[in-house]
Amino acid sequence: MSKIYIDGKWPDKDQAKISVFDHGLLYGDGIFEGIRAYNGRIFRLHEHAERLYESARGILLEMPMAIEQMEKLIVQSVRVNNLRDAYVRVVVTRGFGDLGLDMRKCKKSTVIIIADRIELYPDFVYEQGMRLVTSALRRTPNQTLPPAIKSLNYLNNILARAEAARAGAEEAILLNSEGYVAECSGDNIFYLKKGIAVTPPLYAGILPGITRAAAIEILQRQLRVPVKEELFGVVDLYQADEVWITGTGAEIIGIKEIDGRKIKDGRVGRLTKNLVKLYRGMTTSTGTPVYEADAVAH
Ligand code: PMP
């Protein structure tokens, strides 16, 4: 049975419980991260930990430990569960309080780390591409709840994803309040037009994706493709040469259709295929080792 970290203890999965007075449950008052381990190495651990601590600062949440300690616990969560390929979910809630909104009543945040096997998208999605639809819901604007804070308030994303599912698509595109493309419900988005890759800038109101950053690095350094971060509309996506999404769970997935429009010939593009391959190379050859044997071997 898998072991879950909760506030200094490692109970079995079925014993891992939090209070019904936890403000994470009562109000979605908390933050989280989704991290992956590949073949005994945690991919971009420090970047994920930094984003977690930035989210904490964004919601005035005091982290109960130093970032180095958090990184050690994340590594340990994979090790105690004997995993080599894993998905790690770190959740930090405001903690136990009363039924009021006042965060000062919550004396100590709750830290939860779940390391589990990863559920992958089936191979045919990578080969044939994914369908997207544009959601009627707009992404929570920076003026309301900045998407750069990875908070436990994910209903905006969940409702957009539900719309996609009802329309027979796997992911939803969310526009920002000005009508520019922001991101997908759990992924960032890029398109390629005339040899230039374009992705929304952070000020569009998006999560600064760690896979997005890795994709930009691969495009610029390995593929020598210029990358522009600029605002664009959904029509730019319809008319693109290639479209792909990036995310820790999805990695990089090509898009074959958006709102019923085929992207080019409706197949995963050549550059997207190269990106998928190079990103896989990066995830399997870099990262923080979980086991000593891997640390020695490299
Ligand atoms: N946008 C949103 C809203 C997300 O939830 C995620 C997944 N964490 C992403 C983008 C992709 O970010 P990352 O590449 O860091 O997983």
Short mmCIF file of C-alpha atoms and ligand atoms in Angstrom, two decimals:
data_model
loop_
_atom_site.label_atom_id
_atom_site.label_comp_id
_atom_site.label_asym_id
_atom_site.label_seq_id
_atom_site.Cartn_x
_atom_site.Cartn_y
_atom_site.Cartn_z
CA MET A 1 0.00 0.00 0.00
CA SER A 2 1.38 3.39 -0.91
CA LYS A 3 2.59 5.76 1.77
CA ILE A 4 1.45 9.37 1.84
CA TYR A 5 3.31 12.19 3.58
CA ILE A 6 1.11 14.28 5.88
CA ASP A 7 2.68 16.76 8.30
CA GLY A 8 5.71 14.70 9.27
CA LYS A 9 4.08 11.24 9.13
CA TRP A 10 3.88 8.61 6.40
CA PRO A 11 0.53 6.82 6.84
CA ASP A 12 -0.77 4.21 4.39
CA LYS A 13 -3.00 5.56 1.64
CA ASP A 14 -6.24 4.46 3.36
CA GLN A 15 -5.16 6.10 6.63
CA ALA A 16 -4.09 9.40 5.04
CA LYS A 17 -6.76 11.84 6.19
CA ILE A 18 -7.21 15.55 6.90
CA SER A 19 -9.72 17.46 9.01
CA VAL A 20 -13.10 18.56 7.62
CA PHE A 21 -12.16 21.96 9.13
CA ASP A 22 -9.13 22.26 6.87
CA HIS A 23 -9.50 25.44 4.81
CA GLY A 24 -8.14 23.61 1.79
CA LEU A 25 -11.40 21.66 1.78
CA LEU A 26 -13.73 24.39 3.07
CA TYR A 27 -12.51 27.16 0.74
CA GLY A 28 -9.97 25.76 -1.69
CA ASP A 29 -7.49 27.81 0.36
CA GLY A 30 -4.17 26.26 -0.56
CA ILE A 31 -1.74 25.54 -3.37
CA PHE A 32 -0.38 22.53 -5.22
CA GLU A 33 2.18 21.17 -7.66
CA GLY A 34 2.25 18.23 -10.06
CA ILE A 35 5.71 16.75 -10.61
CA ARG A 36 6.96 13.69 -12.50
CA ALA A 37 9.74 11.21 -11.97
CA TYR A 38 11.17 9.39 -14.97
CA ASN A 39 13.28 6.30 -14.54
CA GLY A 40 14.34 7.17 -10.99
CA ARG A 41 14.89 10.90 -11.58
CA ILE A 42 12.66 13.80 -10.69
CA PHE A 43 12.26 16.17 -13.62
CA ARG A 44 12.87 19.86 -12.85
CA LEU A 45 12.37 19.35 -9.12
CA HIS A 46 13.80 22.72 -8.13
CA GLU A 47 11.65 24.61 -10.66
CA HIS A 48 8.52 22.93 -9.29
CA ALA A 49 9.53 23.63 -5.69
CA GLU A 50 10.22 27.27 -6.56
CA ARG A 51 6.82 27.61 -8.20
CA LEU A 52 5.20 26.07 -5.12
CA TYR A 53 6.91 28.60 -2.87
CA GLU A 54 5.95 31.44 -5.21
CA SER A 55 2.31 30.27 -5.11
CA ALA A 56 2.60 30.25 -1.29
CA ARG A 57 3.86 33.85 -1.27
CA GLY A 58 1.02 34.78 -3.63
CA ILE A 59 -1.63 33.63 -1.13
CA LEU A 60 0.17 34.77 2.07
CA LEU A 61 0.77 31.18 3.12
CA GLU A 62 3.72 30.55 5.35
CA MET A 63 5.51 27.36 4.34
CA PRO A 64 6.33 25.22 7.39
CA MET A 65 9.76 24.23 6.07
CA ALA A 66 12.64 25.50 3.93
CA ILE A 67 12.52 24.78 0.21
CA GLU A 68 15.51 22.38 0.47
CA GLN A 69 13.62 20.29 3.01
CA MET A 70 10.56 20.23 0.75
CA GLU A 71 12.70 19.00 -2.16
CA LYS A 72 14.12 16.22 0.05
CA LEU A 73 10.61 15.13 1.08
CA ILE A 74 9.47 15.01 -2.55
CA VAL A 75 12.44 12.74 -3.39
CA GLN A 76 11.66 10.65 -0.31
CA SER A 77 8.01 10.25 -1.32
CA VAL A 78 9.12 8.50 -4.51
CA ARG A 79 11.74 6.42 -2.67
CA VAL A 80 9.50 5.14 0.15
CA ASN A 81 7.02 3.98 -2.47
CA ASN A 82 9.72 2.23 -4.50
CA LEU A 83 8.76 4.02 -7.68
CA ARG A 84 10.90 4.87 -10.70
CA ASP A 85 8.21 6.47 -12.86
CA ALA A 86 5.82 8.49 -10.78
CA TYR A 87 3.48 11.43 -10.54
CA VAL A 88 3.98 13.43 -7.35
CA ARG A 89 1.24 15.71 -6.09
CA VAL A 90 2.28 18.23 -3.44
CA VAL A 91 -0.60 19.97 -1.69
CA VAL A 92 -0.22 22.67 0.95
CA THR A 93 -3.43 23.87 2.56
CA ARG A 94 -4.07 26.73 4.96
CA GLY A 95 -4.71 24.05 7.58
CA PHE A 96 -7.18 23.48 10.38
CA GLY A 97 -9.36 26.51 11.23
CA ASP A 98 -12.97 27.38 11.98
CA LEU A 99 -15.90 27.92 9.62
CA GLY A 100 -14.97 31.55 8.96
CA LEU A 101 -12.80 32.92 6.15
CA ASP A 102 -10.18 34.41 8.45
CA MET A 103 -6.86 32.74 7.68
CA ARG A 104 -5.41 33.87 11.02
CA LYS A 105 -7.53 31.18 12.69
CA CYS A 106 -5.49 28.56 10.85
CA LYS A 107 -2.37 28.18 12.95
CA LYS A 108 -0.40 25.76 10.77
CA SER A 109 -0.53 24.81 7.12
CA THR A 110 -1.01 21.15 6.15
CA VAL A 111 1.56 19.57 3.82
CA ILE A 112 0.55 16.49 1.83
CA ILE A 113 2.77 14.63 -0.66
CA ILE A 114 1.28 11.83 -2.74
CA ALA A 115 3.58 9.81 -5.01
CA ASP A 116 1.68 7.45 -7.26
CA ARG A 117 1.96 5.61 -10.54
CA ILE A 118 1.37 7.84 -13.49
CA GLU A 119 -1.68 7.47 -15.71
CA LEU A 120 -0.49 8.15 -19.21
CA TYR A 121 -2.45 9.28 -22.23
CA PRO A 122 -2.73 6.35 -24.67
CA ASP A 123 -0.12 6.19 -27.46
CA PHE A 124 -2.66 6.94 -30.20
CA VAL A 125 -3.20 10.45 -28.77
CA TYR A 126 0.49 11.24 -29.38
CA GLU A 127 0.42 9.64 -32.82
CA GLN A 128 -2.91 10.96 -34.11
CA GLY A 129 -3.22 14.19 -32.15
CA MET A 130 -5.80 15.61 -29.80
CA ARG A 131 -9.01 17.58 -30.29
CA LEU A 132 -9.54 20.91 -28.53
CA VAL A 133 -12.58 23.12 -28.10
CA THR A 134 -12.69 26.75 -27.01
CA SER A 135 -14.49 27.07 -23.71
CA ALA A 136 -17.30 29.59 -23.24
CA LEU A 137 -15.76 30.29 -19.83
CA ARG A 138 -12.90 32.79 -19.65
CA ARG A 139 -9.71 32.06 -17.68
CA THR A 140 -9.83 33.63 -14.22
CA PRO A 141 -8.27 37.04 -14.88
CA ASN A 142 -5.13 38.34 -13.15
CA GLN A 143 -7.38 40.94 -11.47
CA THR A 144 -9.40 38.16 -9.80
CA LEU A 145 -7.19 35.18 -9.09
CA PRO A 146 -3.90 35.20 -11.02
CA PRO A 147 -3.44 31.90 -12.88
CA ALA A 148 0.28 32.14 -12.02
CA ILE A 149 -0.75 31.08 -8.52
CA LYS A 150 -1.34 27.32 -8.67
CA SER A 151 -4.09 27.40 -6.09
CA LEU A 152 -6.58 24.75 -4.99
CA ASN A 153 -9.33 26.79 -6.68
CA TYR A 154 -9.47 24.79 -9.91
CA LEU A 155 -13.18 25.01 -10.74
CA ASN A 156 -12.52 27.38 -13.63
CA ASN A 157 -10.31 24.69 -15.18
CA ILE A 158 -12.56 21.78 -14.23
CA LEU A 159 -15.67 23.38 -15.76
CA ALA A 160 -13.79 24.19 -18.96
CA ARG A 161 -12.54 20.59 -19.13
CA ALA A 162 -16.13 19.34 -18.62
CA GLU A 163 -17.24 21.43 -21.62
CA ALA A 164 -14.50 19.86 -23.70
CA ALA A 165 -15.58 16.36 -22.68
CA ARG A 166 -19.21 17.11 -23.56
CA ALA A 167 -18.07 18.23 -27.00
CA GLY A 168 -15.99 15.08 -27.55
CA ALA A 169 -12.63 16.81 -27.05
CA GLU A 170 -9.87 16.04 -24.57
CA GLU A 171 -8.83 19.59 -23.64
CA ALA A 172 -10.35 23.07 -23.59
CA ILE A 173 -8.81 26.37 -24.66
CA LEU A 174 -9.53 29.23 -22.28
CA LEU A 175 -9.44 32.79 -23.56
CA ASN A 176 -8.55 35.60 -21.18
CA SER A 177 -11.04 38.38 -20.42
CA GLU A 178 -9.82 40.37 -23.45
CA GLY A 179 -10.52 37.42 -25.74
CA TYR A 180 -6.89 36.43 -26.37
CA VAL A 181 -5.86 32.80 -26.01
CA ALA A 182 -4.52 32.18 -22.50
CA GLU A 183 -3.98 28.46 -21.94
CA CYS A 184 -5.78 25.12 -21.71
CA SER A 185 -7.45 23.74 -18.58
CA GLY A 186 -4.27 21.96 -17.49
CA ASP A 187 -1.75 22.71 -20.24
CA ASN A 188 -0.05 25.61 -22.03
CA ILE A 189 -0.46 26.08 -25.77
CA PHE A 190 1.80 26.91 -28.75
CA TYR A 191 1.39 27.24 -32.49
CA LEU A 192 3.80 27.25 -35.41
CA LYS A 193 3.32 29.56 -38.40
CA LYS A 194 5.89 30.07 -41.17
CA GLY A 195 8.69 28.62 -39.06
CA ILE A 196 8.04 30.74 -35.95
CA ALA A 197 6.67 29.25 -32.73
CA VAL A 198 4.23 31.45 -30.79
CA THR A 199 2.89 31.06 -27.25
CA PRO A 200 0.94 33.47 -25.01
CA PRO A 201 3.09 35.66 -22.73
CA LEU A 202 2.79 35.31 -18.96
CA TYR A 203 0.83 38.59 -18.81
CA ALA A 204 -1.95 36.92 -20.86
CA GLY A 205 -2.85 35.40 -17.47
CA ILE A 206 -1.42 31.87 -17.53
CA LEU A 207 0.43 29.43 -15.34
CA PRO A 208 4.17 29.68 -16.13
CA GLY A 209 4.36 26.05 -17.17
CA ILE A 210 7.56 24.16 -16.50
CA THR A 211 7.01 22.06 -19.62
CA ARG A 212 6.38 25.31 -21.52
CA ALA A 213 9.80 26.57 -20.42
CA ALA A 214 11.45 23.26 -21.40
CA ALA A 215 9.74 23.37 -24.81
CA ILE A 216 10.98 26.93 -25.39
CA GLU A 217 14.53 25.80 -24.51
CA ILE A 218 14.37 22.87 -26.95
CA LEU A 219 12.90 25.03 -29.72
CA GLN A 220 15.54 27.74 -29.38
CA ARG A 221 18.65 25.75 -28.53
CA GLN A 222 18.18 22.41 -30.26
CA LEU A 223 15.74 23.05 -33.10
CA ARG A 224 16.81 26.66 -33.77
CA VAL A 225 13.18 27.71 -34.11
CA PRO A 226 12.48 31.32 -33.04
CA VAL A 227 9.91 31.61 -30.26
CA LYS A 228 7.67 34.64 -29.80
CA GLU A 229 5.62 35.23 -26.66
CA GLU A 230 2.73 37.35 -27.89
CA LEU A 231 -1.03 37.70 -27.68
CA PHE A 232 -3.13 36.00 -30.35
CA GLY A 233 -6.69 34.90 -31.00
CA VAL A 234 -8.20 31.51 -31.56
CA VAL A 235 -8.34 32.13 -35.36
CA ASP A 236 -4.52 32.21 -35.36
CA LEU A 237 -4.70 28.67 -34.02
CA TYR A 238 -7.23 27.57 -36.67
CA GLN A 239 -4.87 28.89 -39.38
CA ALA A 240 -1.62 27.60 -37.88
CA ASP A 241 0.76 25.12 -39.50
CA GLU A 242 1.01 23.14 -36.24
CA VAL A 243 -0.46 23.41 -32.73
CA TRP A 244 0.68 21.58 -29.60
CA ILE A 245 0.06 21.69 -25.87
CA THR A 246 2.57 21.26 -23.04
CA GLY A 247 2.11 20.06 -19.47
CA THR A 248 3.67 17.78 -16.87
CA GLY A 249 1.04 15.08 -17.39
CA ALA A 250 0.54 15.50 -21.14
CA GLU A 251 4.23 16.23 -21.89
CA ILE A 252 3.87 17.52 -25.47
CA ILE A 253 0.83 16.54 -27.53
CA GLY A 254 0.04 17.60 -31.10
CA ILE A 255 -3.39 19.02 -31.88
CA LYS A 256 -5.34 17.74 -34.88
CA GLU A 257 -8.55 19.72 -34.58
CA ILE A 258 -9.85 22.86 -32.82
CA ASP A 259 -13.57 23.76 -32.69
CA GLY A 260 -14.26 21.39 -35.58
CA ARG A 261 -11.47 22.90 -37.79
CA LYS A 262 -8.69 20.59 -38.86
CA ILE A 263 -5.22 21.97 -38.19
CA LYS A 264 -3.52 21.80 -41.64
CA ASP A 265 -4.10 18.21 -42.81
CA GLY A 266 -5.33 17.04 -39.41
CA ARG A 267 -2.13 15.16 -38.58
CA VAL A 268 0.51 15.79 -35.93
CA GLY A 269 3.08 18.14 -37.49
CA ARG A 270 6.75 17.40 -38.12
CA LEU A 271 8.10 19.95 -35.65
CA THR A 272 5.68 18.72 -32.96
CA LYS A 273 6.95 15.15 -33.48
CA ASN A 274 10.55 16.34 -33.09
CA LEU A 275 9.64 18.27 -29.97
CA VAL A 276 7.92 15.25 -28.42
CA LYS A 277 11.03 13.15 -29.08
CA LEU A 278 13.51 15.72 -27.75
CA TYR A 279 11.39 16.41 -24.67
CA ARG A 280 11.29 12.66 -23.92
CA GLY A 281 15.08 12.62 -24.24
CA MET A 282 15.31 15.49 -21.76
CA THR A 283 12.96 13.91 -19.20
CA THR A 284 14.77 10.58 -19.23
CA SER A 285 18.33 11.91 -19.14
CA THR A 286 18.12 14.79 -16.64
CA GLY A 287 16.65 15.29 -13.17
CA THR A 288 17.32 14.79 -9.49
CA PRO A 289 18.20 11.14 -8.71
CA VAL A 290 15.89 9.38 -6.26
CA TYR A 291 18.14 6.37 -5.61
CA GLU A 292 21.86 6.36 -4.86
CA ALA A 293 22.63 3.91 -7.64
CA ASP A 294 21.41 6.46 -10.20
CA ALA A 295 23.43 9.26 -8.61
CA VAL A 296 26.64 7.19 -8.96
CA ALA A 297 25.89 6.05 -12.51
CA HIS A 298 25.72 9.61 -13.86
N1 PMP B 1 -1.71 25.54 -17.11
C1 PMP B 1 -2.45 25.05 -16.09
C2 PMP B 1 -3.69 25.76 -15.70
C3 PMP B 1 -2.02 23.88 -15.42
O1 PMP B 1 -2.74 23.40 -14.40
C4 PMP B 1 -0.84 23.23 -15.83
C5 PMP B 1 -0.41 21.96 -15.17
N2 PMP B 1 0.22 22.16 -13.95
C6 PMP B 1 -0.10 23.78 -16.90
C7 PMP B 1 -0.57 24.94 -17.52
C8 PMP B 1 1.18 23.17 -17.35
O2 PMP B 1 2.19 23.42 -16.41
P1 PMP B 1 3.42 22.42 -16.20
O3 PMP B 1 4.08 22.28 -17.52
O4 PMP B 1 4.28 23.09 -15.19
O5 PMP B 1 2.84 21.13 -15.73
#
